[in-house]
Amino acid sequence: MIGPPGAGKGTQAKLLHERFGVPHISTGDMLREAQRNGSLLGQEAKRYIAAGRLVPDDVVIGLVDVRLARPDAAPGFILDGFPRTVHQAEELDRMLARRGQRLRAAVSIVVPEDELVRRLAGRRVCRSCGAMAHVVFDPPATPGVCDRCGGELEQREDDREDTIRRRLEVYAQETAPVIDHYRRMSVLRETAGVGTPEEVFERVVASLG
Ligand code: AP5
């Protein structure tokens, strides 16, 4: 899944996981988990994430390489938020070739920038179970409390408006060129990301054939 911050990559990847049962591998989730565990990797990643910058390629490539080696990924997987640079995309091609696998589709989700900012600025995430809510589009029954588990809802540290703008700039500079990489490989599926999550999901599934 490729797309700018707030395009709905995580939302769609979760729905694909539920429908098709293949693992959802999110580098953003892996890095946030490392931060929560207080590991060295997490401490290093925190500086980059909080500033809206990309974590260095070698760190993220190593994480994905280890994750793809787990048995549940052998029949297939959904990558969310990786690759994010052309170098990561080339390394992923090499990783998959070593395993006799290949990328079948790169789903690019397209959403206008003002909508991205609205989605991210209002997003809240449960500290306990990771469920997402939105203060306007999907408000919790009790403000600040997760509908699913009763945990505390918080704003991601990189969802503040100045950091959102920085993430969008980084996307345009570093990640948008990855779309051309996949267009050249004839695996790109561009999908409009506006409408309800369910409407977008039906388009994503249709684009996958
Ligand atoms: P990551 O966690 O991957 O963040 P991101 O790419 O910025 O994406 P988001 O999670 O913000 O958005 P999303 O597209 O998944 O949308 P979502 O479904 O959540 O990465 C975070 C950081 O980690 C990076 O900035 C970087 O520092 C580092 N990192 C990660 N991977 C890296 C890599 N490969 N290399 C280097 N560094 C890396 O939806 C957003 C909101 O919109 C939610 O509130 C949701 O409910 C709502 N929403 C979703 N769909 C709809 C819809 N159709 N209509 C209305 N609202 C919707």
mmCIF file of C-alpha atoms and ligand atoms in Angstrom:
data_model
loop_
_atom_site.group_PDB
_atom_site.id
_atom_site.type_symbol
_atom_site.label_atom_id
_atom_site.label_comp_id
_atom_site.label_asym_id
_atom_site.label_seq_id
_atom_site.Cartn_x
_atom_site.Cartn_y
_atom_site.Cartn_z
ATOM 1 C CA MET A 1 0.000 0.000 0.000
ATOM 2 C CA ILE A 2 1.497 3.317 -1.082
ATOM 3 C CA GLY A 3 0.095 6.749 -0.372
ATOM 4 C CA PRO A 4 0.730 9.947 1.516
ATOM 5 C CA PRO A 5 0.227 10.181 5.287
ATOM 6 C CA GLY A 6 -3.498 9.876 6.000
ATOM 7 C CA ALA A 7 -4.379 8.282 2.649
ATOM 8 C CA GLY A 8 -5.849 5.289 4.485
ATOM 9 C CA LYS A 9 -3.074 2.720 3.933
ATOM 10 C CA GLY A 10 -3.448 1.296 7.444
ATOM 11 C CA THR A 11 -7.249 1.293 7.283
ATOM 12 C CA GLN A 12 -7.278 -0.524 3.934
ATOM 13 C CA ALA A 13 -4.489 -2.940 4.873
ATOM 14 C CA LYS A 14 -6.456 -3.997 7.982
ATOM 15 C CA LEU A 15 -9.573 -4.600 5.864
ATOM 16 C CA LEU A 16 -7.531 -6.643 3.353
ATOM 17 C CA HIS A 17 -6.061 -8.653 6.236
ATOM 18 C CA GLU A 18 -9.566 -9.362 7.583
ATOM 19 C CA ARG A 19 -10.932 -10.364 4.153
ATOM 20 C CA PHE A 20 -7.970 -12.415 2.866
ATOM 21 C CA GLY A 21 -6.195 -13.503 6.072
ATOM 22 C CA VAL A 22 -2.695 -12.477 4.937
ATOM 23 C CA PRO A 23 -0.460 -10.661 7.442
ATOM 24 C CA HIS A 24 -0.540 -6.868 7.561
ATOM 25 C CA ILE A 25 3.039 -5.628 7.923
ATOM 26 C CA SER A 26 3.252 -1.940 8.823
ATOM 27 C CA THR A 27 6.699 -0.437 9.319
ATOM 28 C CA GLY A 28 5.099 2.523 11.143
ATOM 29 C CA ASP A 29 3.435 0.126 13.632
ATOM 30 C CA MET A 30 6.687 -1.830 14.056
ATOM 31 C CA LEU A 31 8.643 1.349 14.794
ATOM 32 C CA ARG A 32 5.998 2.647 17.243
ATOM 33 C CA GLU A 33 6.026 -0.734 19.006
ATOM 34 C CA ALA A 34 9.825 -0.503 19.320
ATOM 35 C CA GLN A 35 9.352 2.951 20.883
ATOM 36 C CA ARG A 36 6.838 1.606 23.403
ATOM 37 C CA ASN A 37 9.272 -1.192 24.348
ATOM 38 C CA GLY A 38 11.972 1.407 24.941
ATOM 39 C CA SER A 39 14.466 -0.540 22.768
ATOM 40 C CA LEU A 40 17.512 1.166 21.269
ATOM 41 C CA LEU A 41 15.877 0.932 17.856
ATOM 42 C CA GLY A 42 12.764 2.604 19.259
ATOM 43 C CA GLN A 43 14.771 5.400 20.833
ATOM 44 C CA GLU A 44 16.571 6.052 17.547
ATOM 45 C CA ALA A 45 13.337 5.915 15.527
ATOM 46 C CA LYS A 46 11.547 8.316 17.883
ATOM 47 C CA ARG A 47 13.746 11.247 16.864
ATOM 48 C CA TYR A 48 12.912 10.806 13.197
ATOM 49 C CA ILE A 49 9.197 10.061 13.610
ATOM 50 C CA ALA A 50 8.573 13.020 15.935
ATOM 51 C CA ALA A 51 10.263 15.311 13.396
ATOM 52 C CA GLY A 52 8.219 13.913 10.491
ATOM 53 C CA ARG A 53 11.357 12.544 8.815
ATOM 54 C CA LEU A 54 12.077 9.065 7.477
ATOM 55 C CA VAL A 55 13.936 6.561 9.640
ATOM 56 C CA PRO A 56 17.218 5.609 7.856
ATOM 57 C CA ASP A 57 16.803 3.063 5.054
ATOM 58 C CA ASP A 58 19.140 0.407 6.507
ATOM 59 C CA VAL A 59 17.182 0.306 9.798
ATOM 60 C CA VAL A 60 13.808 -0.183 8.109
ATOM 61 C CA ILE A 61 15.101 -2.603 5.460
ATOM 62 C CA GLY A 62 16.592 -4.798 8.224
ATOM 63 C CA LEU A 63 13.264 -4.820 10.114
ATOM 64 C CA VAL A 64 11.296 -5.847 7.027
ATOM 65 C CA ASP A 65 13.813 -8.508 6.036
ATOM 66 C CA VAL A 66 13.463 -10.170 9.464
ATOM 67 C CA ARG A 67 9.662 -9.889 9.408
ATOM 68 C CA LEU A 68 9.300 -11.392 5.915
ATOM 69 C CA ALA A 69 11.369 -14.396 7.022
ATOM 70 C CA ARG A 70 8.637 -15.436 9.485
ATOM 71 C CA PRO A 71 6.610 -18.441 8.286
ATOM 72 C CA ASP A 72 3.260 -16.604 8.208
ATOM 73 C CA ALA A 73 4.598 -14.346 5.420
ATOM 74 C CA ALA A 74 5.576 -17.232 3.136
ATOM 75 C CA PRO A 75 2.222 -17.454 1.278
ATOM 76 C CA GLY A 76 1.833 -13.679 0.984
ATOM 77 C CA PHE A 77 1.633 -10.396 2.904
ATOM 78 C CA ILE A 78 0.449 -6.801 2.725
ATOM 79 C CA LEU A 79 3.132 -4.149 3.181
ATOM 80 C CA ASP A 80 1.907 -0.822 4.576
ATOM 81 C CA GLY A 81 4.316 2.131 4.595
ATOM 82 C CA PHE A 82 7.193 0.233 2.999
ATOM 83 C CA PRO A 83 8.962 0.848 0.646
ATOM 84 C CA ARG A 84 9.138 4.608 1.083
ATOM 85 C CA THR A 85 12.252 5.433 -0.927
ATOM 86 C CA VAL A 86 13.481 4.144 -4.277
ATOM 87 C CA HIS A 87 16.409 2.494 -2.446
ATOM 88 C CA GLN A 88 13.952 0.627 -0.170
ATOM 89 C CA ALA A 89 11.971 -0.467 -3.248
ATOM 90 C CA GLU A 90 15.105 -1.817 -4.940
ATOM 91 C CA GLU A 91 16.137 -3.647 -1.749
ATOM 92 C CA LEU A 92 12.640 -5.129 -1.467
ATOM 93 C CA ASP A 93 12.915 -6.424 -5.049
ATOM 94 C CA ARG A 94 16.219 -8.104 -4.093
ATOM 95 C CA MET A 95 14.789 -9.522 -0.824
ATOM 96 C CA LEU A 96 11.844 -11.065 -2.642
ATOM 97 C CA ALA A 97 14.005 -12.431 -5.479
ATOM 98 C CA ARG A 98 16.217 -14.187 -2.863
ATOM 99 C CA ARG A 99 13.074 -15.873 -1.512
ATOM 100 C CA GLY A 100 11.659 -16.754 -4.929
ATOM 101 C CA GLN A 101 8.787 -14.307 -4.382
ATOM 102 C CA ARG A 102 7.675 -11.250 -6.331
ATOM 103 C CA LEU A 103 5.489 -8.241 -5.718
ATOM 104 C CA ARG A 104 2.104 -8.768 -7.337
ATOM 105 C CA ALA A 105 0.571 -5.311 -6.893
ATOM 106 C CA ALA A 106 1.437 -1.852 -5.576
ATOM 107 C CA VAL A 107 -1.800 -0.143 -4.582
ATOM 108 C CA SER A 108 -1.403 3.632 -4.643
ATOM 109 C CA ILE A 109 -4.167 5.469 -2.739
ATOM 110 C CA VAL A 110 -4.820 8.985 -4.014
ATOM 111 C CA VAL A 111 -6.400 11.629 -1.713
ATOM 112 C CA PRO A 112 -6.385 15.475 -2.003
ATOM 113 C CA GLU A 113 -4.022 17.223 0.428
ATOM 114 C CA ASP A 114 -6.629 19.224 2.371
ATOM 115 C CA GLU A 115 -8.494 15.982 3.130
ATOM 116 C CA LEU A 116 -5.242 14.343 4.323
ATOM 117 C CA VAL A 117 -4.640 17.151 6.802
ATOM 118 C CA ARG A 118 -8.252 16.948 8.097
ATOM 119 C CA ARG A 119 -7.958 13.188 8.599
ATOM 120 C CA LEU A 120 -4.609 13.300 10.411
ATOM 121 C CA ALA A 121 -5.238 16.340 12.597
ATOM 122 C CA GLY A 122 -8.415 14.709 13.979
ATOM 123 C CA ARG A 123 -7.085 11.155 14.306
ATOM 124 C CA ARG A 124 -6.917 9.630 17.795
ATOM 125 C CA VAL A 125 -5.406 6.239 18.638
ATOM 126 C CA CYS A 126 -6.113 4.030 21.664
ATOM 127 C CA ARG A 127 -3.066 3.627 23.922
ATOM 128 C CA SER A 128 -4.232 0.136 24.924
ATOM 129 C CA CYS A 129 -5.584 -1.621 21.821
ATOM 130 C CA GLY A 130 -4.453 0.615 18.926
ATOM 131 C CA ALA A 131 -8.011 1.190 17.618
ATOM 132 C CA MET A 132 -8.440 4.409 15.620
ATOM 133 C CA ALA A 133 -11.048 7.126 16.041
ATOM 134 C CA HIS A 134 -11.535 10.560 14.533
ATOM 135 C CA VAL A 135 -12.850 13.564 16.436
ATOM 136 C CA VAL A 136 -15.161 14.562 13.528
ATOM 137 C CA PHE A 137 -15.585 11.577 11.140
ATOM 138 C CA ASP A 138 -15.716 8.770 13.723
ATOM 139 C CA PRO A 139 -16.095 10.311 17.204
ATOM 140 C CA PRO A 140 -16.002 8.031 20.259
ATOM 141 C CA ALA A 141 -19.163 7.790 22.410
ATOM 142 C CA THR A 142 -17.230 9.418 25.300
ATOM 143 C CA PRO A 143 -14.590 11.977 24.272
ATOM 144 C CA GLY A 144 -11.063 10.640 24.851
ATOM 145 C CA VAL A 145 -12.231 7.069 25.588
ATOM 146 C CA CYS A 146 -11.848 4.107 23.199
ATOM 147 C CA ASP A 147 -15.210 2.595 22.168
ATOM 148 C CA ARG A 148 -13.637 -0.837 21.767
ATOM 149 C CA CYS A 149 -11.758 -1.327 25.067
ATOM 150 C CA GLY A 150 -12.332 1.766 27.240
ATOM 151 C CA GLY A 151 -8.640 2.717 26.952
ATOM 152 C CA GLU A 152 -7.347 6.270 26.653
ATOM 153 C CA LEU A 153 -7.370 7.880 23.195
ATOM 154 C CA GLU A 154 -4.319 9.964 22.341
ATOM 155 C CA GLN A 155 -3.010 11.973 19.408
ATOM 156 C CA ARG A 156 0.021 10.505 17.624
ATOM 157 C CA GLU A 157 3.046 12.720 18.241
ATOM 158 C CA ASP A 158 3.510 13.152 14.474
ATOM 159 C CA ASP A 159 -0.136 14.168 13.911
ATOM 160 C CA ARG A 160 0.405 17.802 14.920
ATOM 161 C CA GLU A 161 -0.174 20.214 12.080
ATOM 162 C CA ASP A 162 3.438 21.366 11.501
ATOM 163 C CA THR A 163 4.696 17.755 11.549
ATOM 164 C CA ILE A 164 1.898 16.701 9.170
ATOM 165 C CA ARG A 165 3.086 19.362 6.675
ATOM 166 C CA ARG A 166 6.666 18.110 6.996
ATOM 167 C CA ARG A 167 5.538 14.479 6.412
ATOM 168 C CA LEU A 168 3.673 15.564 3.273
ATOM 169 C CA GLU A 169 6.827 17.291 1.957
ATOM 170 C CA VAL A 170 8.919 14.201 2.691
ATOM 171 C CA TYR A 171 6.322 12.071 0.887
ATOM 172 C CA ALA A 172 6.487 14.272 -2.226
ATOM 173 C CA GLN A 173 10.311 14.239 -2.269
ATOM 174 C CA GLU A 174 11.169 10.700 -1.191
ATOM 175 C CA THR A 175 8.168 8.426 -1.659
ATOM 176 C CA ALA A 176 6.298 9.698 -4.724
ATOM 177 C CA PRO A 177 9.190 8.480 -6.979
ATOM 178 C CA VAL A 178 8.494 4.926 -5.743
ATOM 179 C CA ILE A 179 5.193 5.095 -7.659
ATOM 180 C CA ASP A 180 7.134 5.447 -10.927
ATOM 181 C CA HIS A 181 9.295 2.473 -9.939
ATOM 182 C CA TYR A 182 6.154 0.311 -9.740
ATOM 183 C CA ARG A 183 4.614 1.857 -12.849
ATOM 184 C CA ARG A 184 7.719 0.749 -14.762
ATOM 185 C CA MET A 185 7.300 -2.767 -13.297
ATOM 186 C CA SER A 186 3.630 -2.764 -14.468
ATOM 187 C CA VAL A 187 2.298 -3.619 -10.988
ATOM 188 C CA LEU A 188 0.869 -0.194 -10.092
ATOM 189 C CA ARG A 189 -2.874 0.001 -9.231
ATOM 190 C CA GLU A 190 -3.962 3.616 -8.647
ATOM 191 C CA THR A 191 -7.115 3.926 -6.537
ATOM 192 C CA ALA A 192 -9.143 6.972 -5.470
ATOM 193 C CA GLY A 193 -9.040 7.104 -1.655
ATOM 194 C CA VAL A 194 -12.053 9.362 -1.078
ATOM 195 C CA GLY A 195 -15.444 8.104 0.082
ATOM 196 C CA THR A 196 -16.126 5.863 3.063
ATOM 197 C CA PRO A 197 -13.458 3.306 4.031
ATOM 198 C CA GLU A 198 -15.809 0.568 2.781
ATOM 199 C CA GLU A 199 -16.236 2.284 -0.608
ATOM 200 C CA VAL A 200 -12.470 2.666 -0.947
ATOM 201 C CA PHE A 201 -12.034 -0.977 0.060
ATOM 202 C CA GLU A 202 -14.311 -2.190 -2.734
ATOM 203 C CA ARG A 203 -12.227 -0.169 -5.219
ATOM 204 C CA VAL A 204 -8.986 -1.589 -3.812
ATOM 205 C CA VAL A 205 -10.292 -5.158 -4.082
ATOM 206 C CA ALA A 206 -11.512 -4.502 -7.642
ATOM 207 C CA SER A 207 -8.103 -3.056 -8.585
ATOM 208 C CA LEU A 208 -6.453 -6.254 -7.316
ATOM 209 C CA GLY A 209 -8.685 -8.313 -9.579
HETATM 210 P P1 AP5 B 1 3.317 5.410 9.243
HETATM 211 O O1 AP5 B 1 2.724 4.927 10.486
HETATM 212 O O2 AP5 B 1 3.462 4.487 8.081
HETATM 213 O O3 AP5 B 1 2.555 6.750 8.864
HETATM 214 P P2 AP5 B 1 2.089 7.382 7.477
HETATM 215 O O4 AP5 B 1 2.575 6.768 6.229
HETATM 216 O O5 AP5 B 1 2.426 8.808 7.657
HETATM 217 O O6 AP5 B 1 0.645 6.984 7.422
HETATM 218 P P3 AP5 B 1 -0.488 7.178 8.465
HETATM 219 O O7 AP5 B 1 -0.492 6.025 9.431
HETATM 220 O O8 AP5 B 1 -0.456 8.541 9.079
HETATM 221 O O9 AP5 B 1 -1.727 7.160 7.489
HETATM 222 P P4 AP5 B 1 -2.414 5.981 6.673
HETATM 223 O O10 AP5 B 1 -2.249 6.235 5.223
HETATM 224 O O11 AP5 B 1 -2.025 4.631 7.189
HETATM 225 O O12 AP5 B 1 -3.906 6.305 7.029
HETATM 226 P P5 AP5 B 1 -4.851 5.666 8.155
HETATM 227 O O13 AP5 B 1 -5.486 4.436 7.638
HETATM 228 O O14 AP5 B 1 -4.118 5.600 9.440
HETATM 229 O O15 AP5 B 1 4.797 5.988 9.517
HETATM 230 C C1 AP5 B 1 5.038 6.881 10.585
HETATM 231 C C2 AP5 B 1 6.506 7.292 10.590
HETATM 232 O O16 AP5 B 1 7.337 6.118 10.762
HETATM 233 C C3 AP5 B 1 7.025 7.923 9.285
HETATM 234 O O17 AP5 B 1 6.757 9.315 9.224
HETATM 235 C C4 AP5 B 1 8.520 7.616 9.384
HETATM 236 O O18 AP5 B 1 9.156 8.494 10.284
HETATM 237 C C5 AP5 B 1 8.525 6.225 9.980
HETATM 238 N N1 AP5 B 1 8.495 5.173 8.936
HETATM 239 C C6 AP5 B 1 7.504 4.277 8.693
HETATM 240 N N2 AP5 B 1 7.809 3.489 7.647
HETATM 241 C C7 AP5 B 1 9.029 3.911 7.192
HETATM 242 C C8 AP5 B 1 9.863 3.504 6.126
HETATM 243 N N3 AP5 B 1 9.508 2.525 5.277
HETATM 244 N N4 AP5 B 1 11.023 4.175 5.947
HETATM 245 C C9 AP5 B 1 11.401 5.167 6.773
HETATM 246 N N5 AP5 B 1 10.658 5.606 7.811
HETATM 247 C C10 AP5 B 1 9.470 4.982 8.022
HETATM 248 O O19 AP5 B 1 -5.983 6.804 8.211
HETATM 249 C C11 AP5 B 1 -5.689 8.121 8.678
HETATM 250 C C12 AP5 B 1 -6.963 8.732 9.315
HETATM 251 O O20 AP5 B 1 -7.955 8.860 8.299
HETATM 252 C C13 AP5 B 1 -7.600 7.866 10.417
HETATM 253 O O21 AP5 B 1 -8.172 8.712 11.378
HETATM 254 C C14 AP5 B 1 -8.687 7.070 9.659
HETATM 255 O O22 AP5 B 1 -9.735 6.688 10.506
HETATM 256 C C15 AP5 B 1 -9.129 8.106 8.626
HETATM 257 N N6 AP5 B 1 -9.597 7.499 7.375
HETATM 258 C C16 AP5 B 1 -9.074 6.447 6.708
HETATM 259 N N7 AP5 B 1 -9.768 6.203 5.569
HETATM 260 C C17 AP5 B 1 -10.757 7.145 5.536
HETATM 261 C C18 AP5 B 1 -11.813 7.440 4.621
HETATM 262 N N8 AP5 B 1 -11.985 6.705 3.499
HETATM 263 N N9 AP5 B 1 -12.635 8.498 4.902
HETATM 264 C C19 AP5 B 1 -12.451 9.247 6.021
HETATM 265 N N10 AP5 B 1 -11.484 9.017 6.942
HETATM 266 C C20 AP5 B 1 -10.644 7.970 6.692
#
